[in-house]
CSV table of C-alpha atoms in Angstrom, one decimal:
chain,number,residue,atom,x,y,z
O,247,UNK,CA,83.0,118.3,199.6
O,248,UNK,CA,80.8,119.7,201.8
O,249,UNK,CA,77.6,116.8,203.8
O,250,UNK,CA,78.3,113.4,204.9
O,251,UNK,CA,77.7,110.4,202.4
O,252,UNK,CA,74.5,109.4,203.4
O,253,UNK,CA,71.5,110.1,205.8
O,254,UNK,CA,69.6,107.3,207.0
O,255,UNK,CA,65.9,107.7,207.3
O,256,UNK,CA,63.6,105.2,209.7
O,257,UNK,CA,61.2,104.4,212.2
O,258,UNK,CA,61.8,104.4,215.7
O,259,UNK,CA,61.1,100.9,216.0
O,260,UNK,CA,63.5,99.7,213.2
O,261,UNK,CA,66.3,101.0,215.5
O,262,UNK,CA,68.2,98.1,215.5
O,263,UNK,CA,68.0,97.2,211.9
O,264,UNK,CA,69.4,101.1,211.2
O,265,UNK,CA,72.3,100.3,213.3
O,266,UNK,CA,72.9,97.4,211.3
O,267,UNK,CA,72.7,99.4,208.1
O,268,UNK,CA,74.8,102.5,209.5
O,269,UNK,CA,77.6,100.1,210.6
O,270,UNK,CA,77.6,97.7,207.8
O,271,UNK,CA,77.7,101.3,205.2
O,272,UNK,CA,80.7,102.8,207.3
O,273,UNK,CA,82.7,99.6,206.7
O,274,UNK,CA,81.9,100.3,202.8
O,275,UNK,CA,83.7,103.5,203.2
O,276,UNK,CA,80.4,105.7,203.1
O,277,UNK,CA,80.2,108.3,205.7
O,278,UNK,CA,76.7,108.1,207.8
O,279,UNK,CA,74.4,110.1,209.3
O,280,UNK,CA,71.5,109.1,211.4
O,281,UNK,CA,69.8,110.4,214.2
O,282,UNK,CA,72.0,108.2,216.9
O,283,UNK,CA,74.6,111.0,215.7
O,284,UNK,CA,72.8,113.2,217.7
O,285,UNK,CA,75.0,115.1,220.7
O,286,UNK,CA,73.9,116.3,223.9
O,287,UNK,CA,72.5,119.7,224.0
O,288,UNK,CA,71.7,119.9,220.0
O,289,UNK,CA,68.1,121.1,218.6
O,290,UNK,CA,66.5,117.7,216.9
O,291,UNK,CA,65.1,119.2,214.2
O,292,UNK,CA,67.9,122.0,213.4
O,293,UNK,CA,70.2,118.7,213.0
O,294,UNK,CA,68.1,116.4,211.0
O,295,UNK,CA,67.5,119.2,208.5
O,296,UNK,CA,71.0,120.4,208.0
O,297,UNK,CA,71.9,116.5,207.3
O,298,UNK,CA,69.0,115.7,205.8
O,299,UNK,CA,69.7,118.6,203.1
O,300,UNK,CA,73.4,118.6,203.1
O,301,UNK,CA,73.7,114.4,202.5
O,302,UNK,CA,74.7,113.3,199.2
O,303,UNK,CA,72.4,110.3,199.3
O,304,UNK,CA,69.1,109.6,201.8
O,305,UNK,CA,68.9,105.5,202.9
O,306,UNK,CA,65.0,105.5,203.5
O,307,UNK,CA,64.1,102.2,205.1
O,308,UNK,CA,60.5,100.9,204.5
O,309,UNK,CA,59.0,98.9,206.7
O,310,UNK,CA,55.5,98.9,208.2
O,311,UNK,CA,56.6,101.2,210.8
O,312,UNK,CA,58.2,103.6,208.7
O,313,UNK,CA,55.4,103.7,206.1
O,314,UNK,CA,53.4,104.9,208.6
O,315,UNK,CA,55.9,107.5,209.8
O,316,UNK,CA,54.9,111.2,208.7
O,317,UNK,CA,58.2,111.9,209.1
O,318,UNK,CA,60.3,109.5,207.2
O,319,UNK,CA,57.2,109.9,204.7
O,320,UNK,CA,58.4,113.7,204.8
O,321,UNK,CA,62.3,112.9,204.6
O,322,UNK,CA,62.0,110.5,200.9
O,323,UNK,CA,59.6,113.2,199.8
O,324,UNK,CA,62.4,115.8,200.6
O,325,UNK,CA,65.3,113.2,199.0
O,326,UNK,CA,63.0,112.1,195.7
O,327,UNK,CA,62.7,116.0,195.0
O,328,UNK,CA,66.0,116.4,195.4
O,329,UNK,CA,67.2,113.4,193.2
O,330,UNK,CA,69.0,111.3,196.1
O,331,UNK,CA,66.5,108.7,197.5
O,332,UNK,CA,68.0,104.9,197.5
O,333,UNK,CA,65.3,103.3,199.4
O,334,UNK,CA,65.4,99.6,200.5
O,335,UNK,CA,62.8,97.2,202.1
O,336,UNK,CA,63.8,95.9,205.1
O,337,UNK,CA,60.3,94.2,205.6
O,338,UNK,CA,57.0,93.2,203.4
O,339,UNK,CA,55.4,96.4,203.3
O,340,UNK,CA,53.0,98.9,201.0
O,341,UNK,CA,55.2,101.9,200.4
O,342,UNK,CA,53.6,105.0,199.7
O,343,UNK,CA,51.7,105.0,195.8
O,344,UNK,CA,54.0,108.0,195.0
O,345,UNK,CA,57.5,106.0,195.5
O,346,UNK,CA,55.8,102.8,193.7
O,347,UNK,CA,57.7,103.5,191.0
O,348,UNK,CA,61.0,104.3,192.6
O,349,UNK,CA,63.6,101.9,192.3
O,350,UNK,CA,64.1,100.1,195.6
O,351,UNK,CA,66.6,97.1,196.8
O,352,UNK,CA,64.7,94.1,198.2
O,353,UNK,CA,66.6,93.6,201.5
O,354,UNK,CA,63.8,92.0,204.2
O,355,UNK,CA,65.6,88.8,204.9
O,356,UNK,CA,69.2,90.6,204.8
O,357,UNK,CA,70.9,90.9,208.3
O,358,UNK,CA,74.1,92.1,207.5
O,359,UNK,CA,76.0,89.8,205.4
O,360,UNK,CA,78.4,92.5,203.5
O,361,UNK,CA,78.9,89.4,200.6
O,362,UNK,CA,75.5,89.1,199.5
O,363,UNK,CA,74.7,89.7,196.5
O,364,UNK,CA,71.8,92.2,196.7
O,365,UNK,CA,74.0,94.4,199.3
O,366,UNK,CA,76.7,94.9,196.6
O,367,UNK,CA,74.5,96.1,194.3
O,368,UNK,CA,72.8,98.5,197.2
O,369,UNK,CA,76.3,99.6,197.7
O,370,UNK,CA,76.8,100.2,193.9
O,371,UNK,CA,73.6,102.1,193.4
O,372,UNK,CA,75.0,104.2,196.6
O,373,UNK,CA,78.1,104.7,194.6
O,374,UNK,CA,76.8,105.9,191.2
O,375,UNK,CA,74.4,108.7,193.2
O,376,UNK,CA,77.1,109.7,195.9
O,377,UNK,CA,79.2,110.3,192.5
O,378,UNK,CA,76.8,112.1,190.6
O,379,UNK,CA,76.0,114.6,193.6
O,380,UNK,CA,80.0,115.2,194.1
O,381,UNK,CA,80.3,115.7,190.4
O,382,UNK,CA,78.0,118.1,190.8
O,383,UNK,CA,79.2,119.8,193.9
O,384,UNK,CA,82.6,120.3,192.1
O,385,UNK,CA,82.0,123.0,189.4
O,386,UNK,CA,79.6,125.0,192.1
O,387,UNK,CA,82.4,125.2,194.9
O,388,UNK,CA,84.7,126.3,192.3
O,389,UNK,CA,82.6,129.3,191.3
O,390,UNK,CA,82.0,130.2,194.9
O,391,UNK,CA,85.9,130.4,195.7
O,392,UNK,CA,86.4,134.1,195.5
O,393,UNK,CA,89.3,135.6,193.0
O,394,UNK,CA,92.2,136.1,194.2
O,395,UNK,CA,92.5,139.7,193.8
O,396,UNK,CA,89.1,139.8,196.0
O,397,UNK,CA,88.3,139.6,199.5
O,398,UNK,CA,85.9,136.6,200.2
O,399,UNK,CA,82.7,137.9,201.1
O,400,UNK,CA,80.6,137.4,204.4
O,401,UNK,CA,78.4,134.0,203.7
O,402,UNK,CA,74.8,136.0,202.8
O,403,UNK,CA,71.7,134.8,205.5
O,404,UNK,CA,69.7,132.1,205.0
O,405,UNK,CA,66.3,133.6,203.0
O,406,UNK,CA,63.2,132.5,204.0
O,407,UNK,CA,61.1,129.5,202.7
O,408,UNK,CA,59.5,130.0,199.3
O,409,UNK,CA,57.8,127.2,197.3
O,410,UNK,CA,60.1,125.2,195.1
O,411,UNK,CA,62.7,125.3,198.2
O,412,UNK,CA,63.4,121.4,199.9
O,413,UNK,CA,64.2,122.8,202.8
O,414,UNK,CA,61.9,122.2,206.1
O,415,UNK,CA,60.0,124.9,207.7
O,416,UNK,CA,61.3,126.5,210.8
O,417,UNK,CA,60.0,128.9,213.3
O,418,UNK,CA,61.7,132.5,212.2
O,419,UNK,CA,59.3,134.3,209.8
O,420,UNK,CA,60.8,137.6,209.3
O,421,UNK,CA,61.6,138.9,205.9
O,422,UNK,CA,65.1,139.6,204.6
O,423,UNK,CA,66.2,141.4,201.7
O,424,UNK,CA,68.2,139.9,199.5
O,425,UNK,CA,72.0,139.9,199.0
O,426,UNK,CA,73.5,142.9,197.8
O,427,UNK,CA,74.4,141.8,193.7
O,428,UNK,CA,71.5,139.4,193.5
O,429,UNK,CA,69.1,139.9,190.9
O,430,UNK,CA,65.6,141.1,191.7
O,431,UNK,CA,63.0,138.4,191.5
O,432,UNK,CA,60.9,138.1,189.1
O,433,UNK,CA,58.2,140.4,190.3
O,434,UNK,CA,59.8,142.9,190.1
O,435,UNK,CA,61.7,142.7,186.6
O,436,UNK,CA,58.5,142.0,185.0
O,437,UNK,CA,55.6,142.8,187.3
O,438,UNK,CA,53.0,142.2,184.6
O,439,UNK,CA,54.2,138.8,183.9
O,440,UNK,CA,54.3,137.9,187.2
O,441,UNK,CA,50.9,139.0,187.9
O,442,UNK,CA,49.4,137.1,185.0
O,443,UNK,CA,51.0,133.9,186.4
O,444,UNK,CA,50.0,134.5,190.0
O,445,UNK,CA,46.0,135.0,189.3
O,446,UNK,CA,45.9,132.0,187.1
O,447,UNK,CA,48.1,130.1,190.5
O,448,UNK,CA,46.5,128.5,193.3
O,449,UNK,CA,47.0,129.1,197.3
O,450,UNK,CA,47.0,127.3,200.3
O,451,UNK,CA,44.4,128.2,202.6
O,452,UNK,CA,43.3,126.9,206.0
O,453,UNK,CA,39.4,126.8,206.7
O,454,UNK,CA,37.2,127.1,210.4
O,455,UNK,CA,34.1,127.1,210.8
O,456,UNK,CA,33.4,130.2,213.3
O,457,UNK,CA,30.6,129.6,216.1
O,458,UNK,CA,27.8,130.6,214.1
O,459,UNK,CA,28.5,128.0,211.3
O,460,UNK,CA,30.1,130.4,208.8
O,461,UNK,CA,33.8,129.7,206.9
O,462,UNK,CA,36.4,131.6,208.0
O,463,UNK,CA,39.4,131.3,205.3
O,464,UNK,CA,43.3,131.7,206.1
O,465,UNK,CA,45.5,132.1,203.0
O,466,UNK,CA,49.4,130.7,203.6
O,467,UNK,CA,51.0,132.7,201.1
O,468,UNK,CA,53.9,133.7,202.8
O,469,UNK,CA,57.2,132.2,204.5
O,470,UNK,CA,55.7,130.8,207.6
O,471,UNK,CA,53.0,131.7,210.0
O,472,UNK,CA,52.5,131.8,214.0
O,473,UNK,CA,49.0,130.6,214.9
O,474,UNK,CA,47.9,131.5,218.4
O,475,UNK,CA,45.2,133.1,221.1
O,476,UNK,CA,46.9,136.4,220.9
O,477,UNK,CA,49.6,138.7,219.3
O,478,UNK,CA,52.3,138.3,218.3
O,479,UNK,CA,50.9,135.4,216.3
O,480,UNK,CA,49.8,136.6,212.9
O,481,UNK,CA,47.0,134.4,213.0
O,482,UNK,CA,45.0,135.0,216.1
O,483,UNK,CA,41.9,132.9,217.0
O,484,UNK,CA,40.8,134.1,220.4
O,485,UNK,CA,40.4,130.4,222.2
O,486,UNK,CA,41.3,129.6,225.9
O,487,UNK,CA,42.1,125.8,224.7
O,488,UNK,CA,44.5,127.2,222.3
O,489,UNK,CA,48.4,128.9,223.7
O,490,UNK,CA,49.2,132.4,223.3
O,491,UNK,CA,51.7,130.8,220.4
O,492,UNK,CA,50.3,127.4,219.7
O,493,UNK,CA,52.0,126.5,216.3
O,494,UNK,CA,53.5,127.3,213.0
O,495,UNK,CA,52.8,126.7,209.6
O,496,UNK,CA,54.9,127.6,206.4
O,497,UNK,CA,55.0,126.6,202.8
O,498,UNK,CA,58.0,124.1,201.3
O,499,UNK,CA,58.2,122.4,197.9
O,500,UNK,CA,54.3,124.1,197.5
O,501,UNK,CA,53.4,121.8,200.5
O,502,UNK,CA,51.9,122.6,203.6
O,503,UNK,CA,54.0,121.9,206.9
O,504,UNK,CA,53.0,122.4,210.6
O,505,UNK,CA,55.2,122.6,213.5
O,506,UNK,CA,54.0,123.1,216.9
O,507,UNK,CA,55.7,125.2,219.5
O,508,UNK,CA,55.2,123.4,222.6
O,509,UNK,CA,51.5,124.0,223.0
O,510,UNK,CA,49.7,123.3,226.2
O,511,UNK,CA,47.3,121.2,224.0
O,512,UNK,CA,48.9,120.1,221.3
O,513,UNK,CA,49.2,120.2,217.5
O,514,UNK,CA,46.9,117.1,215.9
O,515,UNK,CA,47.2,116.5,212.5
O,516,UNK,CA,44.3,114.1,211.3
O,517,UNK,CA,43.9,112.9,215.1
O,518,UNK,CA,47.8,112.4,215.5
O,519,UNK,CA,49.9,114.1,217.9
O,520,UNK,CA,52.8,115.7,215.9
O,521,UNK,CA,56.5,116.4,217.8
O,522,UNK,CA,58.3,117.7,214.9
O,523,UNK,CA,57.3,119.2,211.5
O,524,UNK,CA,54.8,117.3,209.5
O,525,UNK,CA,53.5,117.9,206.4
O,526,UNK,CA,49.5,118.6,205.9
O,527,UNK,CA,48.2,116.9,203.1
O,528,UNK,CA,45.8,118.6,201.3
O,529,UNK,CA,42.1,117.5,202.8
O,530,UNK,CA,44.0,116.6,205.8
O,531,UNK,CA,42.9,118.4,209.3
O,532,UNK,CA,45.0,120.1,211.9
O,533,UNK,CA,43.5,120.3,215.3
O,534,UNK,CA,44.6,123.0,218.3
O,535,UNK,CA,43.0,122.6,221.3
O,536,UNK,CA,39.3,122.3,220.3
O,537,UNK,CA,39.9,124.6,216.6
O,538,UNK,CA,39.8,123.1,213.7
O,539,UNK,CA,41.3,123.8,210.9
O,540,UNK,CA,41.0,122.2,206.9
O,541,UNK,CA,43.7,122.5,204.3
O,542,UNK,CA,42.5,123.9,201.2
O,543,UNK,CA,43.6,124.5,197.9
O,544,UNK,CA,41.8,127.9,196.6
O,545,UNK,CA,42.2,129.5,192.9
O,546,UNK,CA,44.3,133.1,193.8
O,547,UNK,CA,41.5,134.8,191.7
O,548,UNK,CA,39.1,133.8,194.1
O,549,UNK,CA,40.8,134.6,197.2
O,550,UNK,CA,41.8,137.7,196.0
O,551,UNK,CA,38.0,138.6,194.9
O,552,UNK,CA,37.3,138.3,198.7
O,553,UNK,CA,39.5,140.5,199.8
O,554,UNK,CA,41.8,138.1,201.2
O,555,UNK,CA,45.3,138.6,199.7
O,556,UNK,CA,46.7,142.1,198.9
O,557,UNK,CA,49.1,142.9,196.0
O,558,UNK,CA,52.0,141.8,198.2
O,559,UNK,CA,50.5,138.5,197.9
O,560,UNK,CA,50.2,138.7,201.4
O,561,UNK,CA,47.4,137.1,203.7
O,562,UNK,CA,45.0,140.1,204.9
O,563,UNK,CA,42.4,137.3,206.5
O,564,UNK,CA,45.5,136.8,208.9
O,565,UNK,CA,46.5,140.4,209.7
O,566,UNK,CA,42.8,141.3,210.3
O,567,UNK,CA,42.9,138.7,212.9
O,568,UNK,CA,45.4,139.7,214.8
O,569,UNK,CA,44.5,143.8,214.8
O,570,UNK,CA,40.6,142.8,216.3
O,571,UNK,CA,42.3,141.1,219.7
């Protein structure tokens, strides 16, 4: 089976209480990844995602610290959606309202003893999911072992981000077509259909106020998009506090995700400096430099009406941007 066991999601500052949960779930036979896995020489983020997605189960350990954590907020968002999140307490904490409801094993006062009660039935729970997710990894490699009177066929690329996927945004951008033998999406075997869904949908949009106190609207309703002062960003704002490239900002699971590419100034998400790609909550405010920008939630009728989205479905507000620099 393809993925290790289990990936283990934390604060920085639980560190040592991590290690204690990697070691202590090795010697239970579970293979474990966390970030401590990490080589020399290997892209952070490329690695955590791969894991992250590939893992049969996802550890999240709340604590203070971690609750606090966009990313580990990010990484049991990722695991819920995809029905593998076994979360555990390690200290008195308010976890986030939307895993309130999520099962979780009470471990603040454990330190490692491998007899204790609640720890066997952590390790049980782990069993039963790790189970489920090879039970259903079985019938799908089977099917994608090519017959035997035909070649195997080249492993198709990776397509780009859509909403619905789990996966986290990266930089590339550029369209692909799909597979040769894959079936047309849905747009295009009934267009009508489609259309009737899309105006009644809504869209992600990203507001500024321009210097004379008027809105200027950016619809995200594409893979990913390069922010920056000038081309080949497909968003272009024209300020000298901002980088030529400043950031990146893509759609996964219908969320809003935001990576900066080593700006000059920085990427700020509601006042906080962001290293590695964070969700934008919906309300929330992204800062480059000195622009700021709001994330919106607009009906597709009304952006549409204004002339910002084409039949494509893609952003025109965006590509007008970038041809007036």
């Amino acid at each position: 089976m393809s993925g290790t066991d289990i990936f283990l999601s934390y604060a920085r500052q639980d560190r040592a209480t991590a290690r204690t949960f990697a070691e202590s779930l090795a010697s239970e036979g579970f293979s474990v990844w966390w970030d401590a896995s990490l080589h020399s020489g290997e892209t952070f983020d490329e690695v955590i995602e791969r894991n992250l997605r590939d893992a049969k189960a996802v550890v999240v350990l709340w604590s203070p610290r971690s609750v606090a954590s966009r990313w580990v907020r990010a990484e049991a968002t990722l695991a819920d959606r995809r029905n593998k999140l076994v979360p555990a307490i390690i200290e008195a904490c308010d976890r986030p309202i939307v895993f309130e409801l999520t099962h979780t094993a009470e471990l603040s006062d454990w330190h490692g003893d491998t007899s204790d009660v609640r720890w066997l039935q952590f390790v049980k729970d782990l069993h039963r999911m790790i189970d489920t997710a090879a039970a259903r990894e079985a019938p799908a490699a089977k099917e994608e072992q090519p017959h035997a009177a035909e070649p195997a066929s080249a492993p198709s690329a990776r397509q780009p981000l859509r909403p619905g996927n789990d996966e986290v945004i990266v930089a590339s951008h550029a369209p692909q077509e799909p597979p040769p033998g894959r079936p047309a999406p849905v747009a295009e075997l009934r267009p009508q259909q489609a259309r009737e869904e899309e105006q009644s949908a809504e869209v992600h949009c990203l507001e500024m106020e321009n210097a004379v106190g008027e809105e200027e609207l950016f619809v995200i309703d594409s893979t990913s998009v390069k922010i920056g002062r000038s081309p080949p960003a497909d968003i272009v704002i024209s300020d000298k506090s901002m980088s030529r490239e400043h950031c990146v900002v893509g759609l996964a699971n219908d969320e809003l995700l935001v990576t900066d590419l080593n700006s000059t100034n920085g990427t700020y998400v509601d006042g906080e400096r962001i290293e590695r790609a964070t969700i934008l909550p919906i309300g929330s405010v992204v800062r480059l430099g000195r622009i700021t920008l709001k994330h919106t939630i607009r009906p597709r009728a009304e952006v549409e009406g204004r002339g910002l989205v084409d039949d494509s479905g893609r952003g025109l507000r965006a590509a007008r941007a970038a041809a007036s620099s």
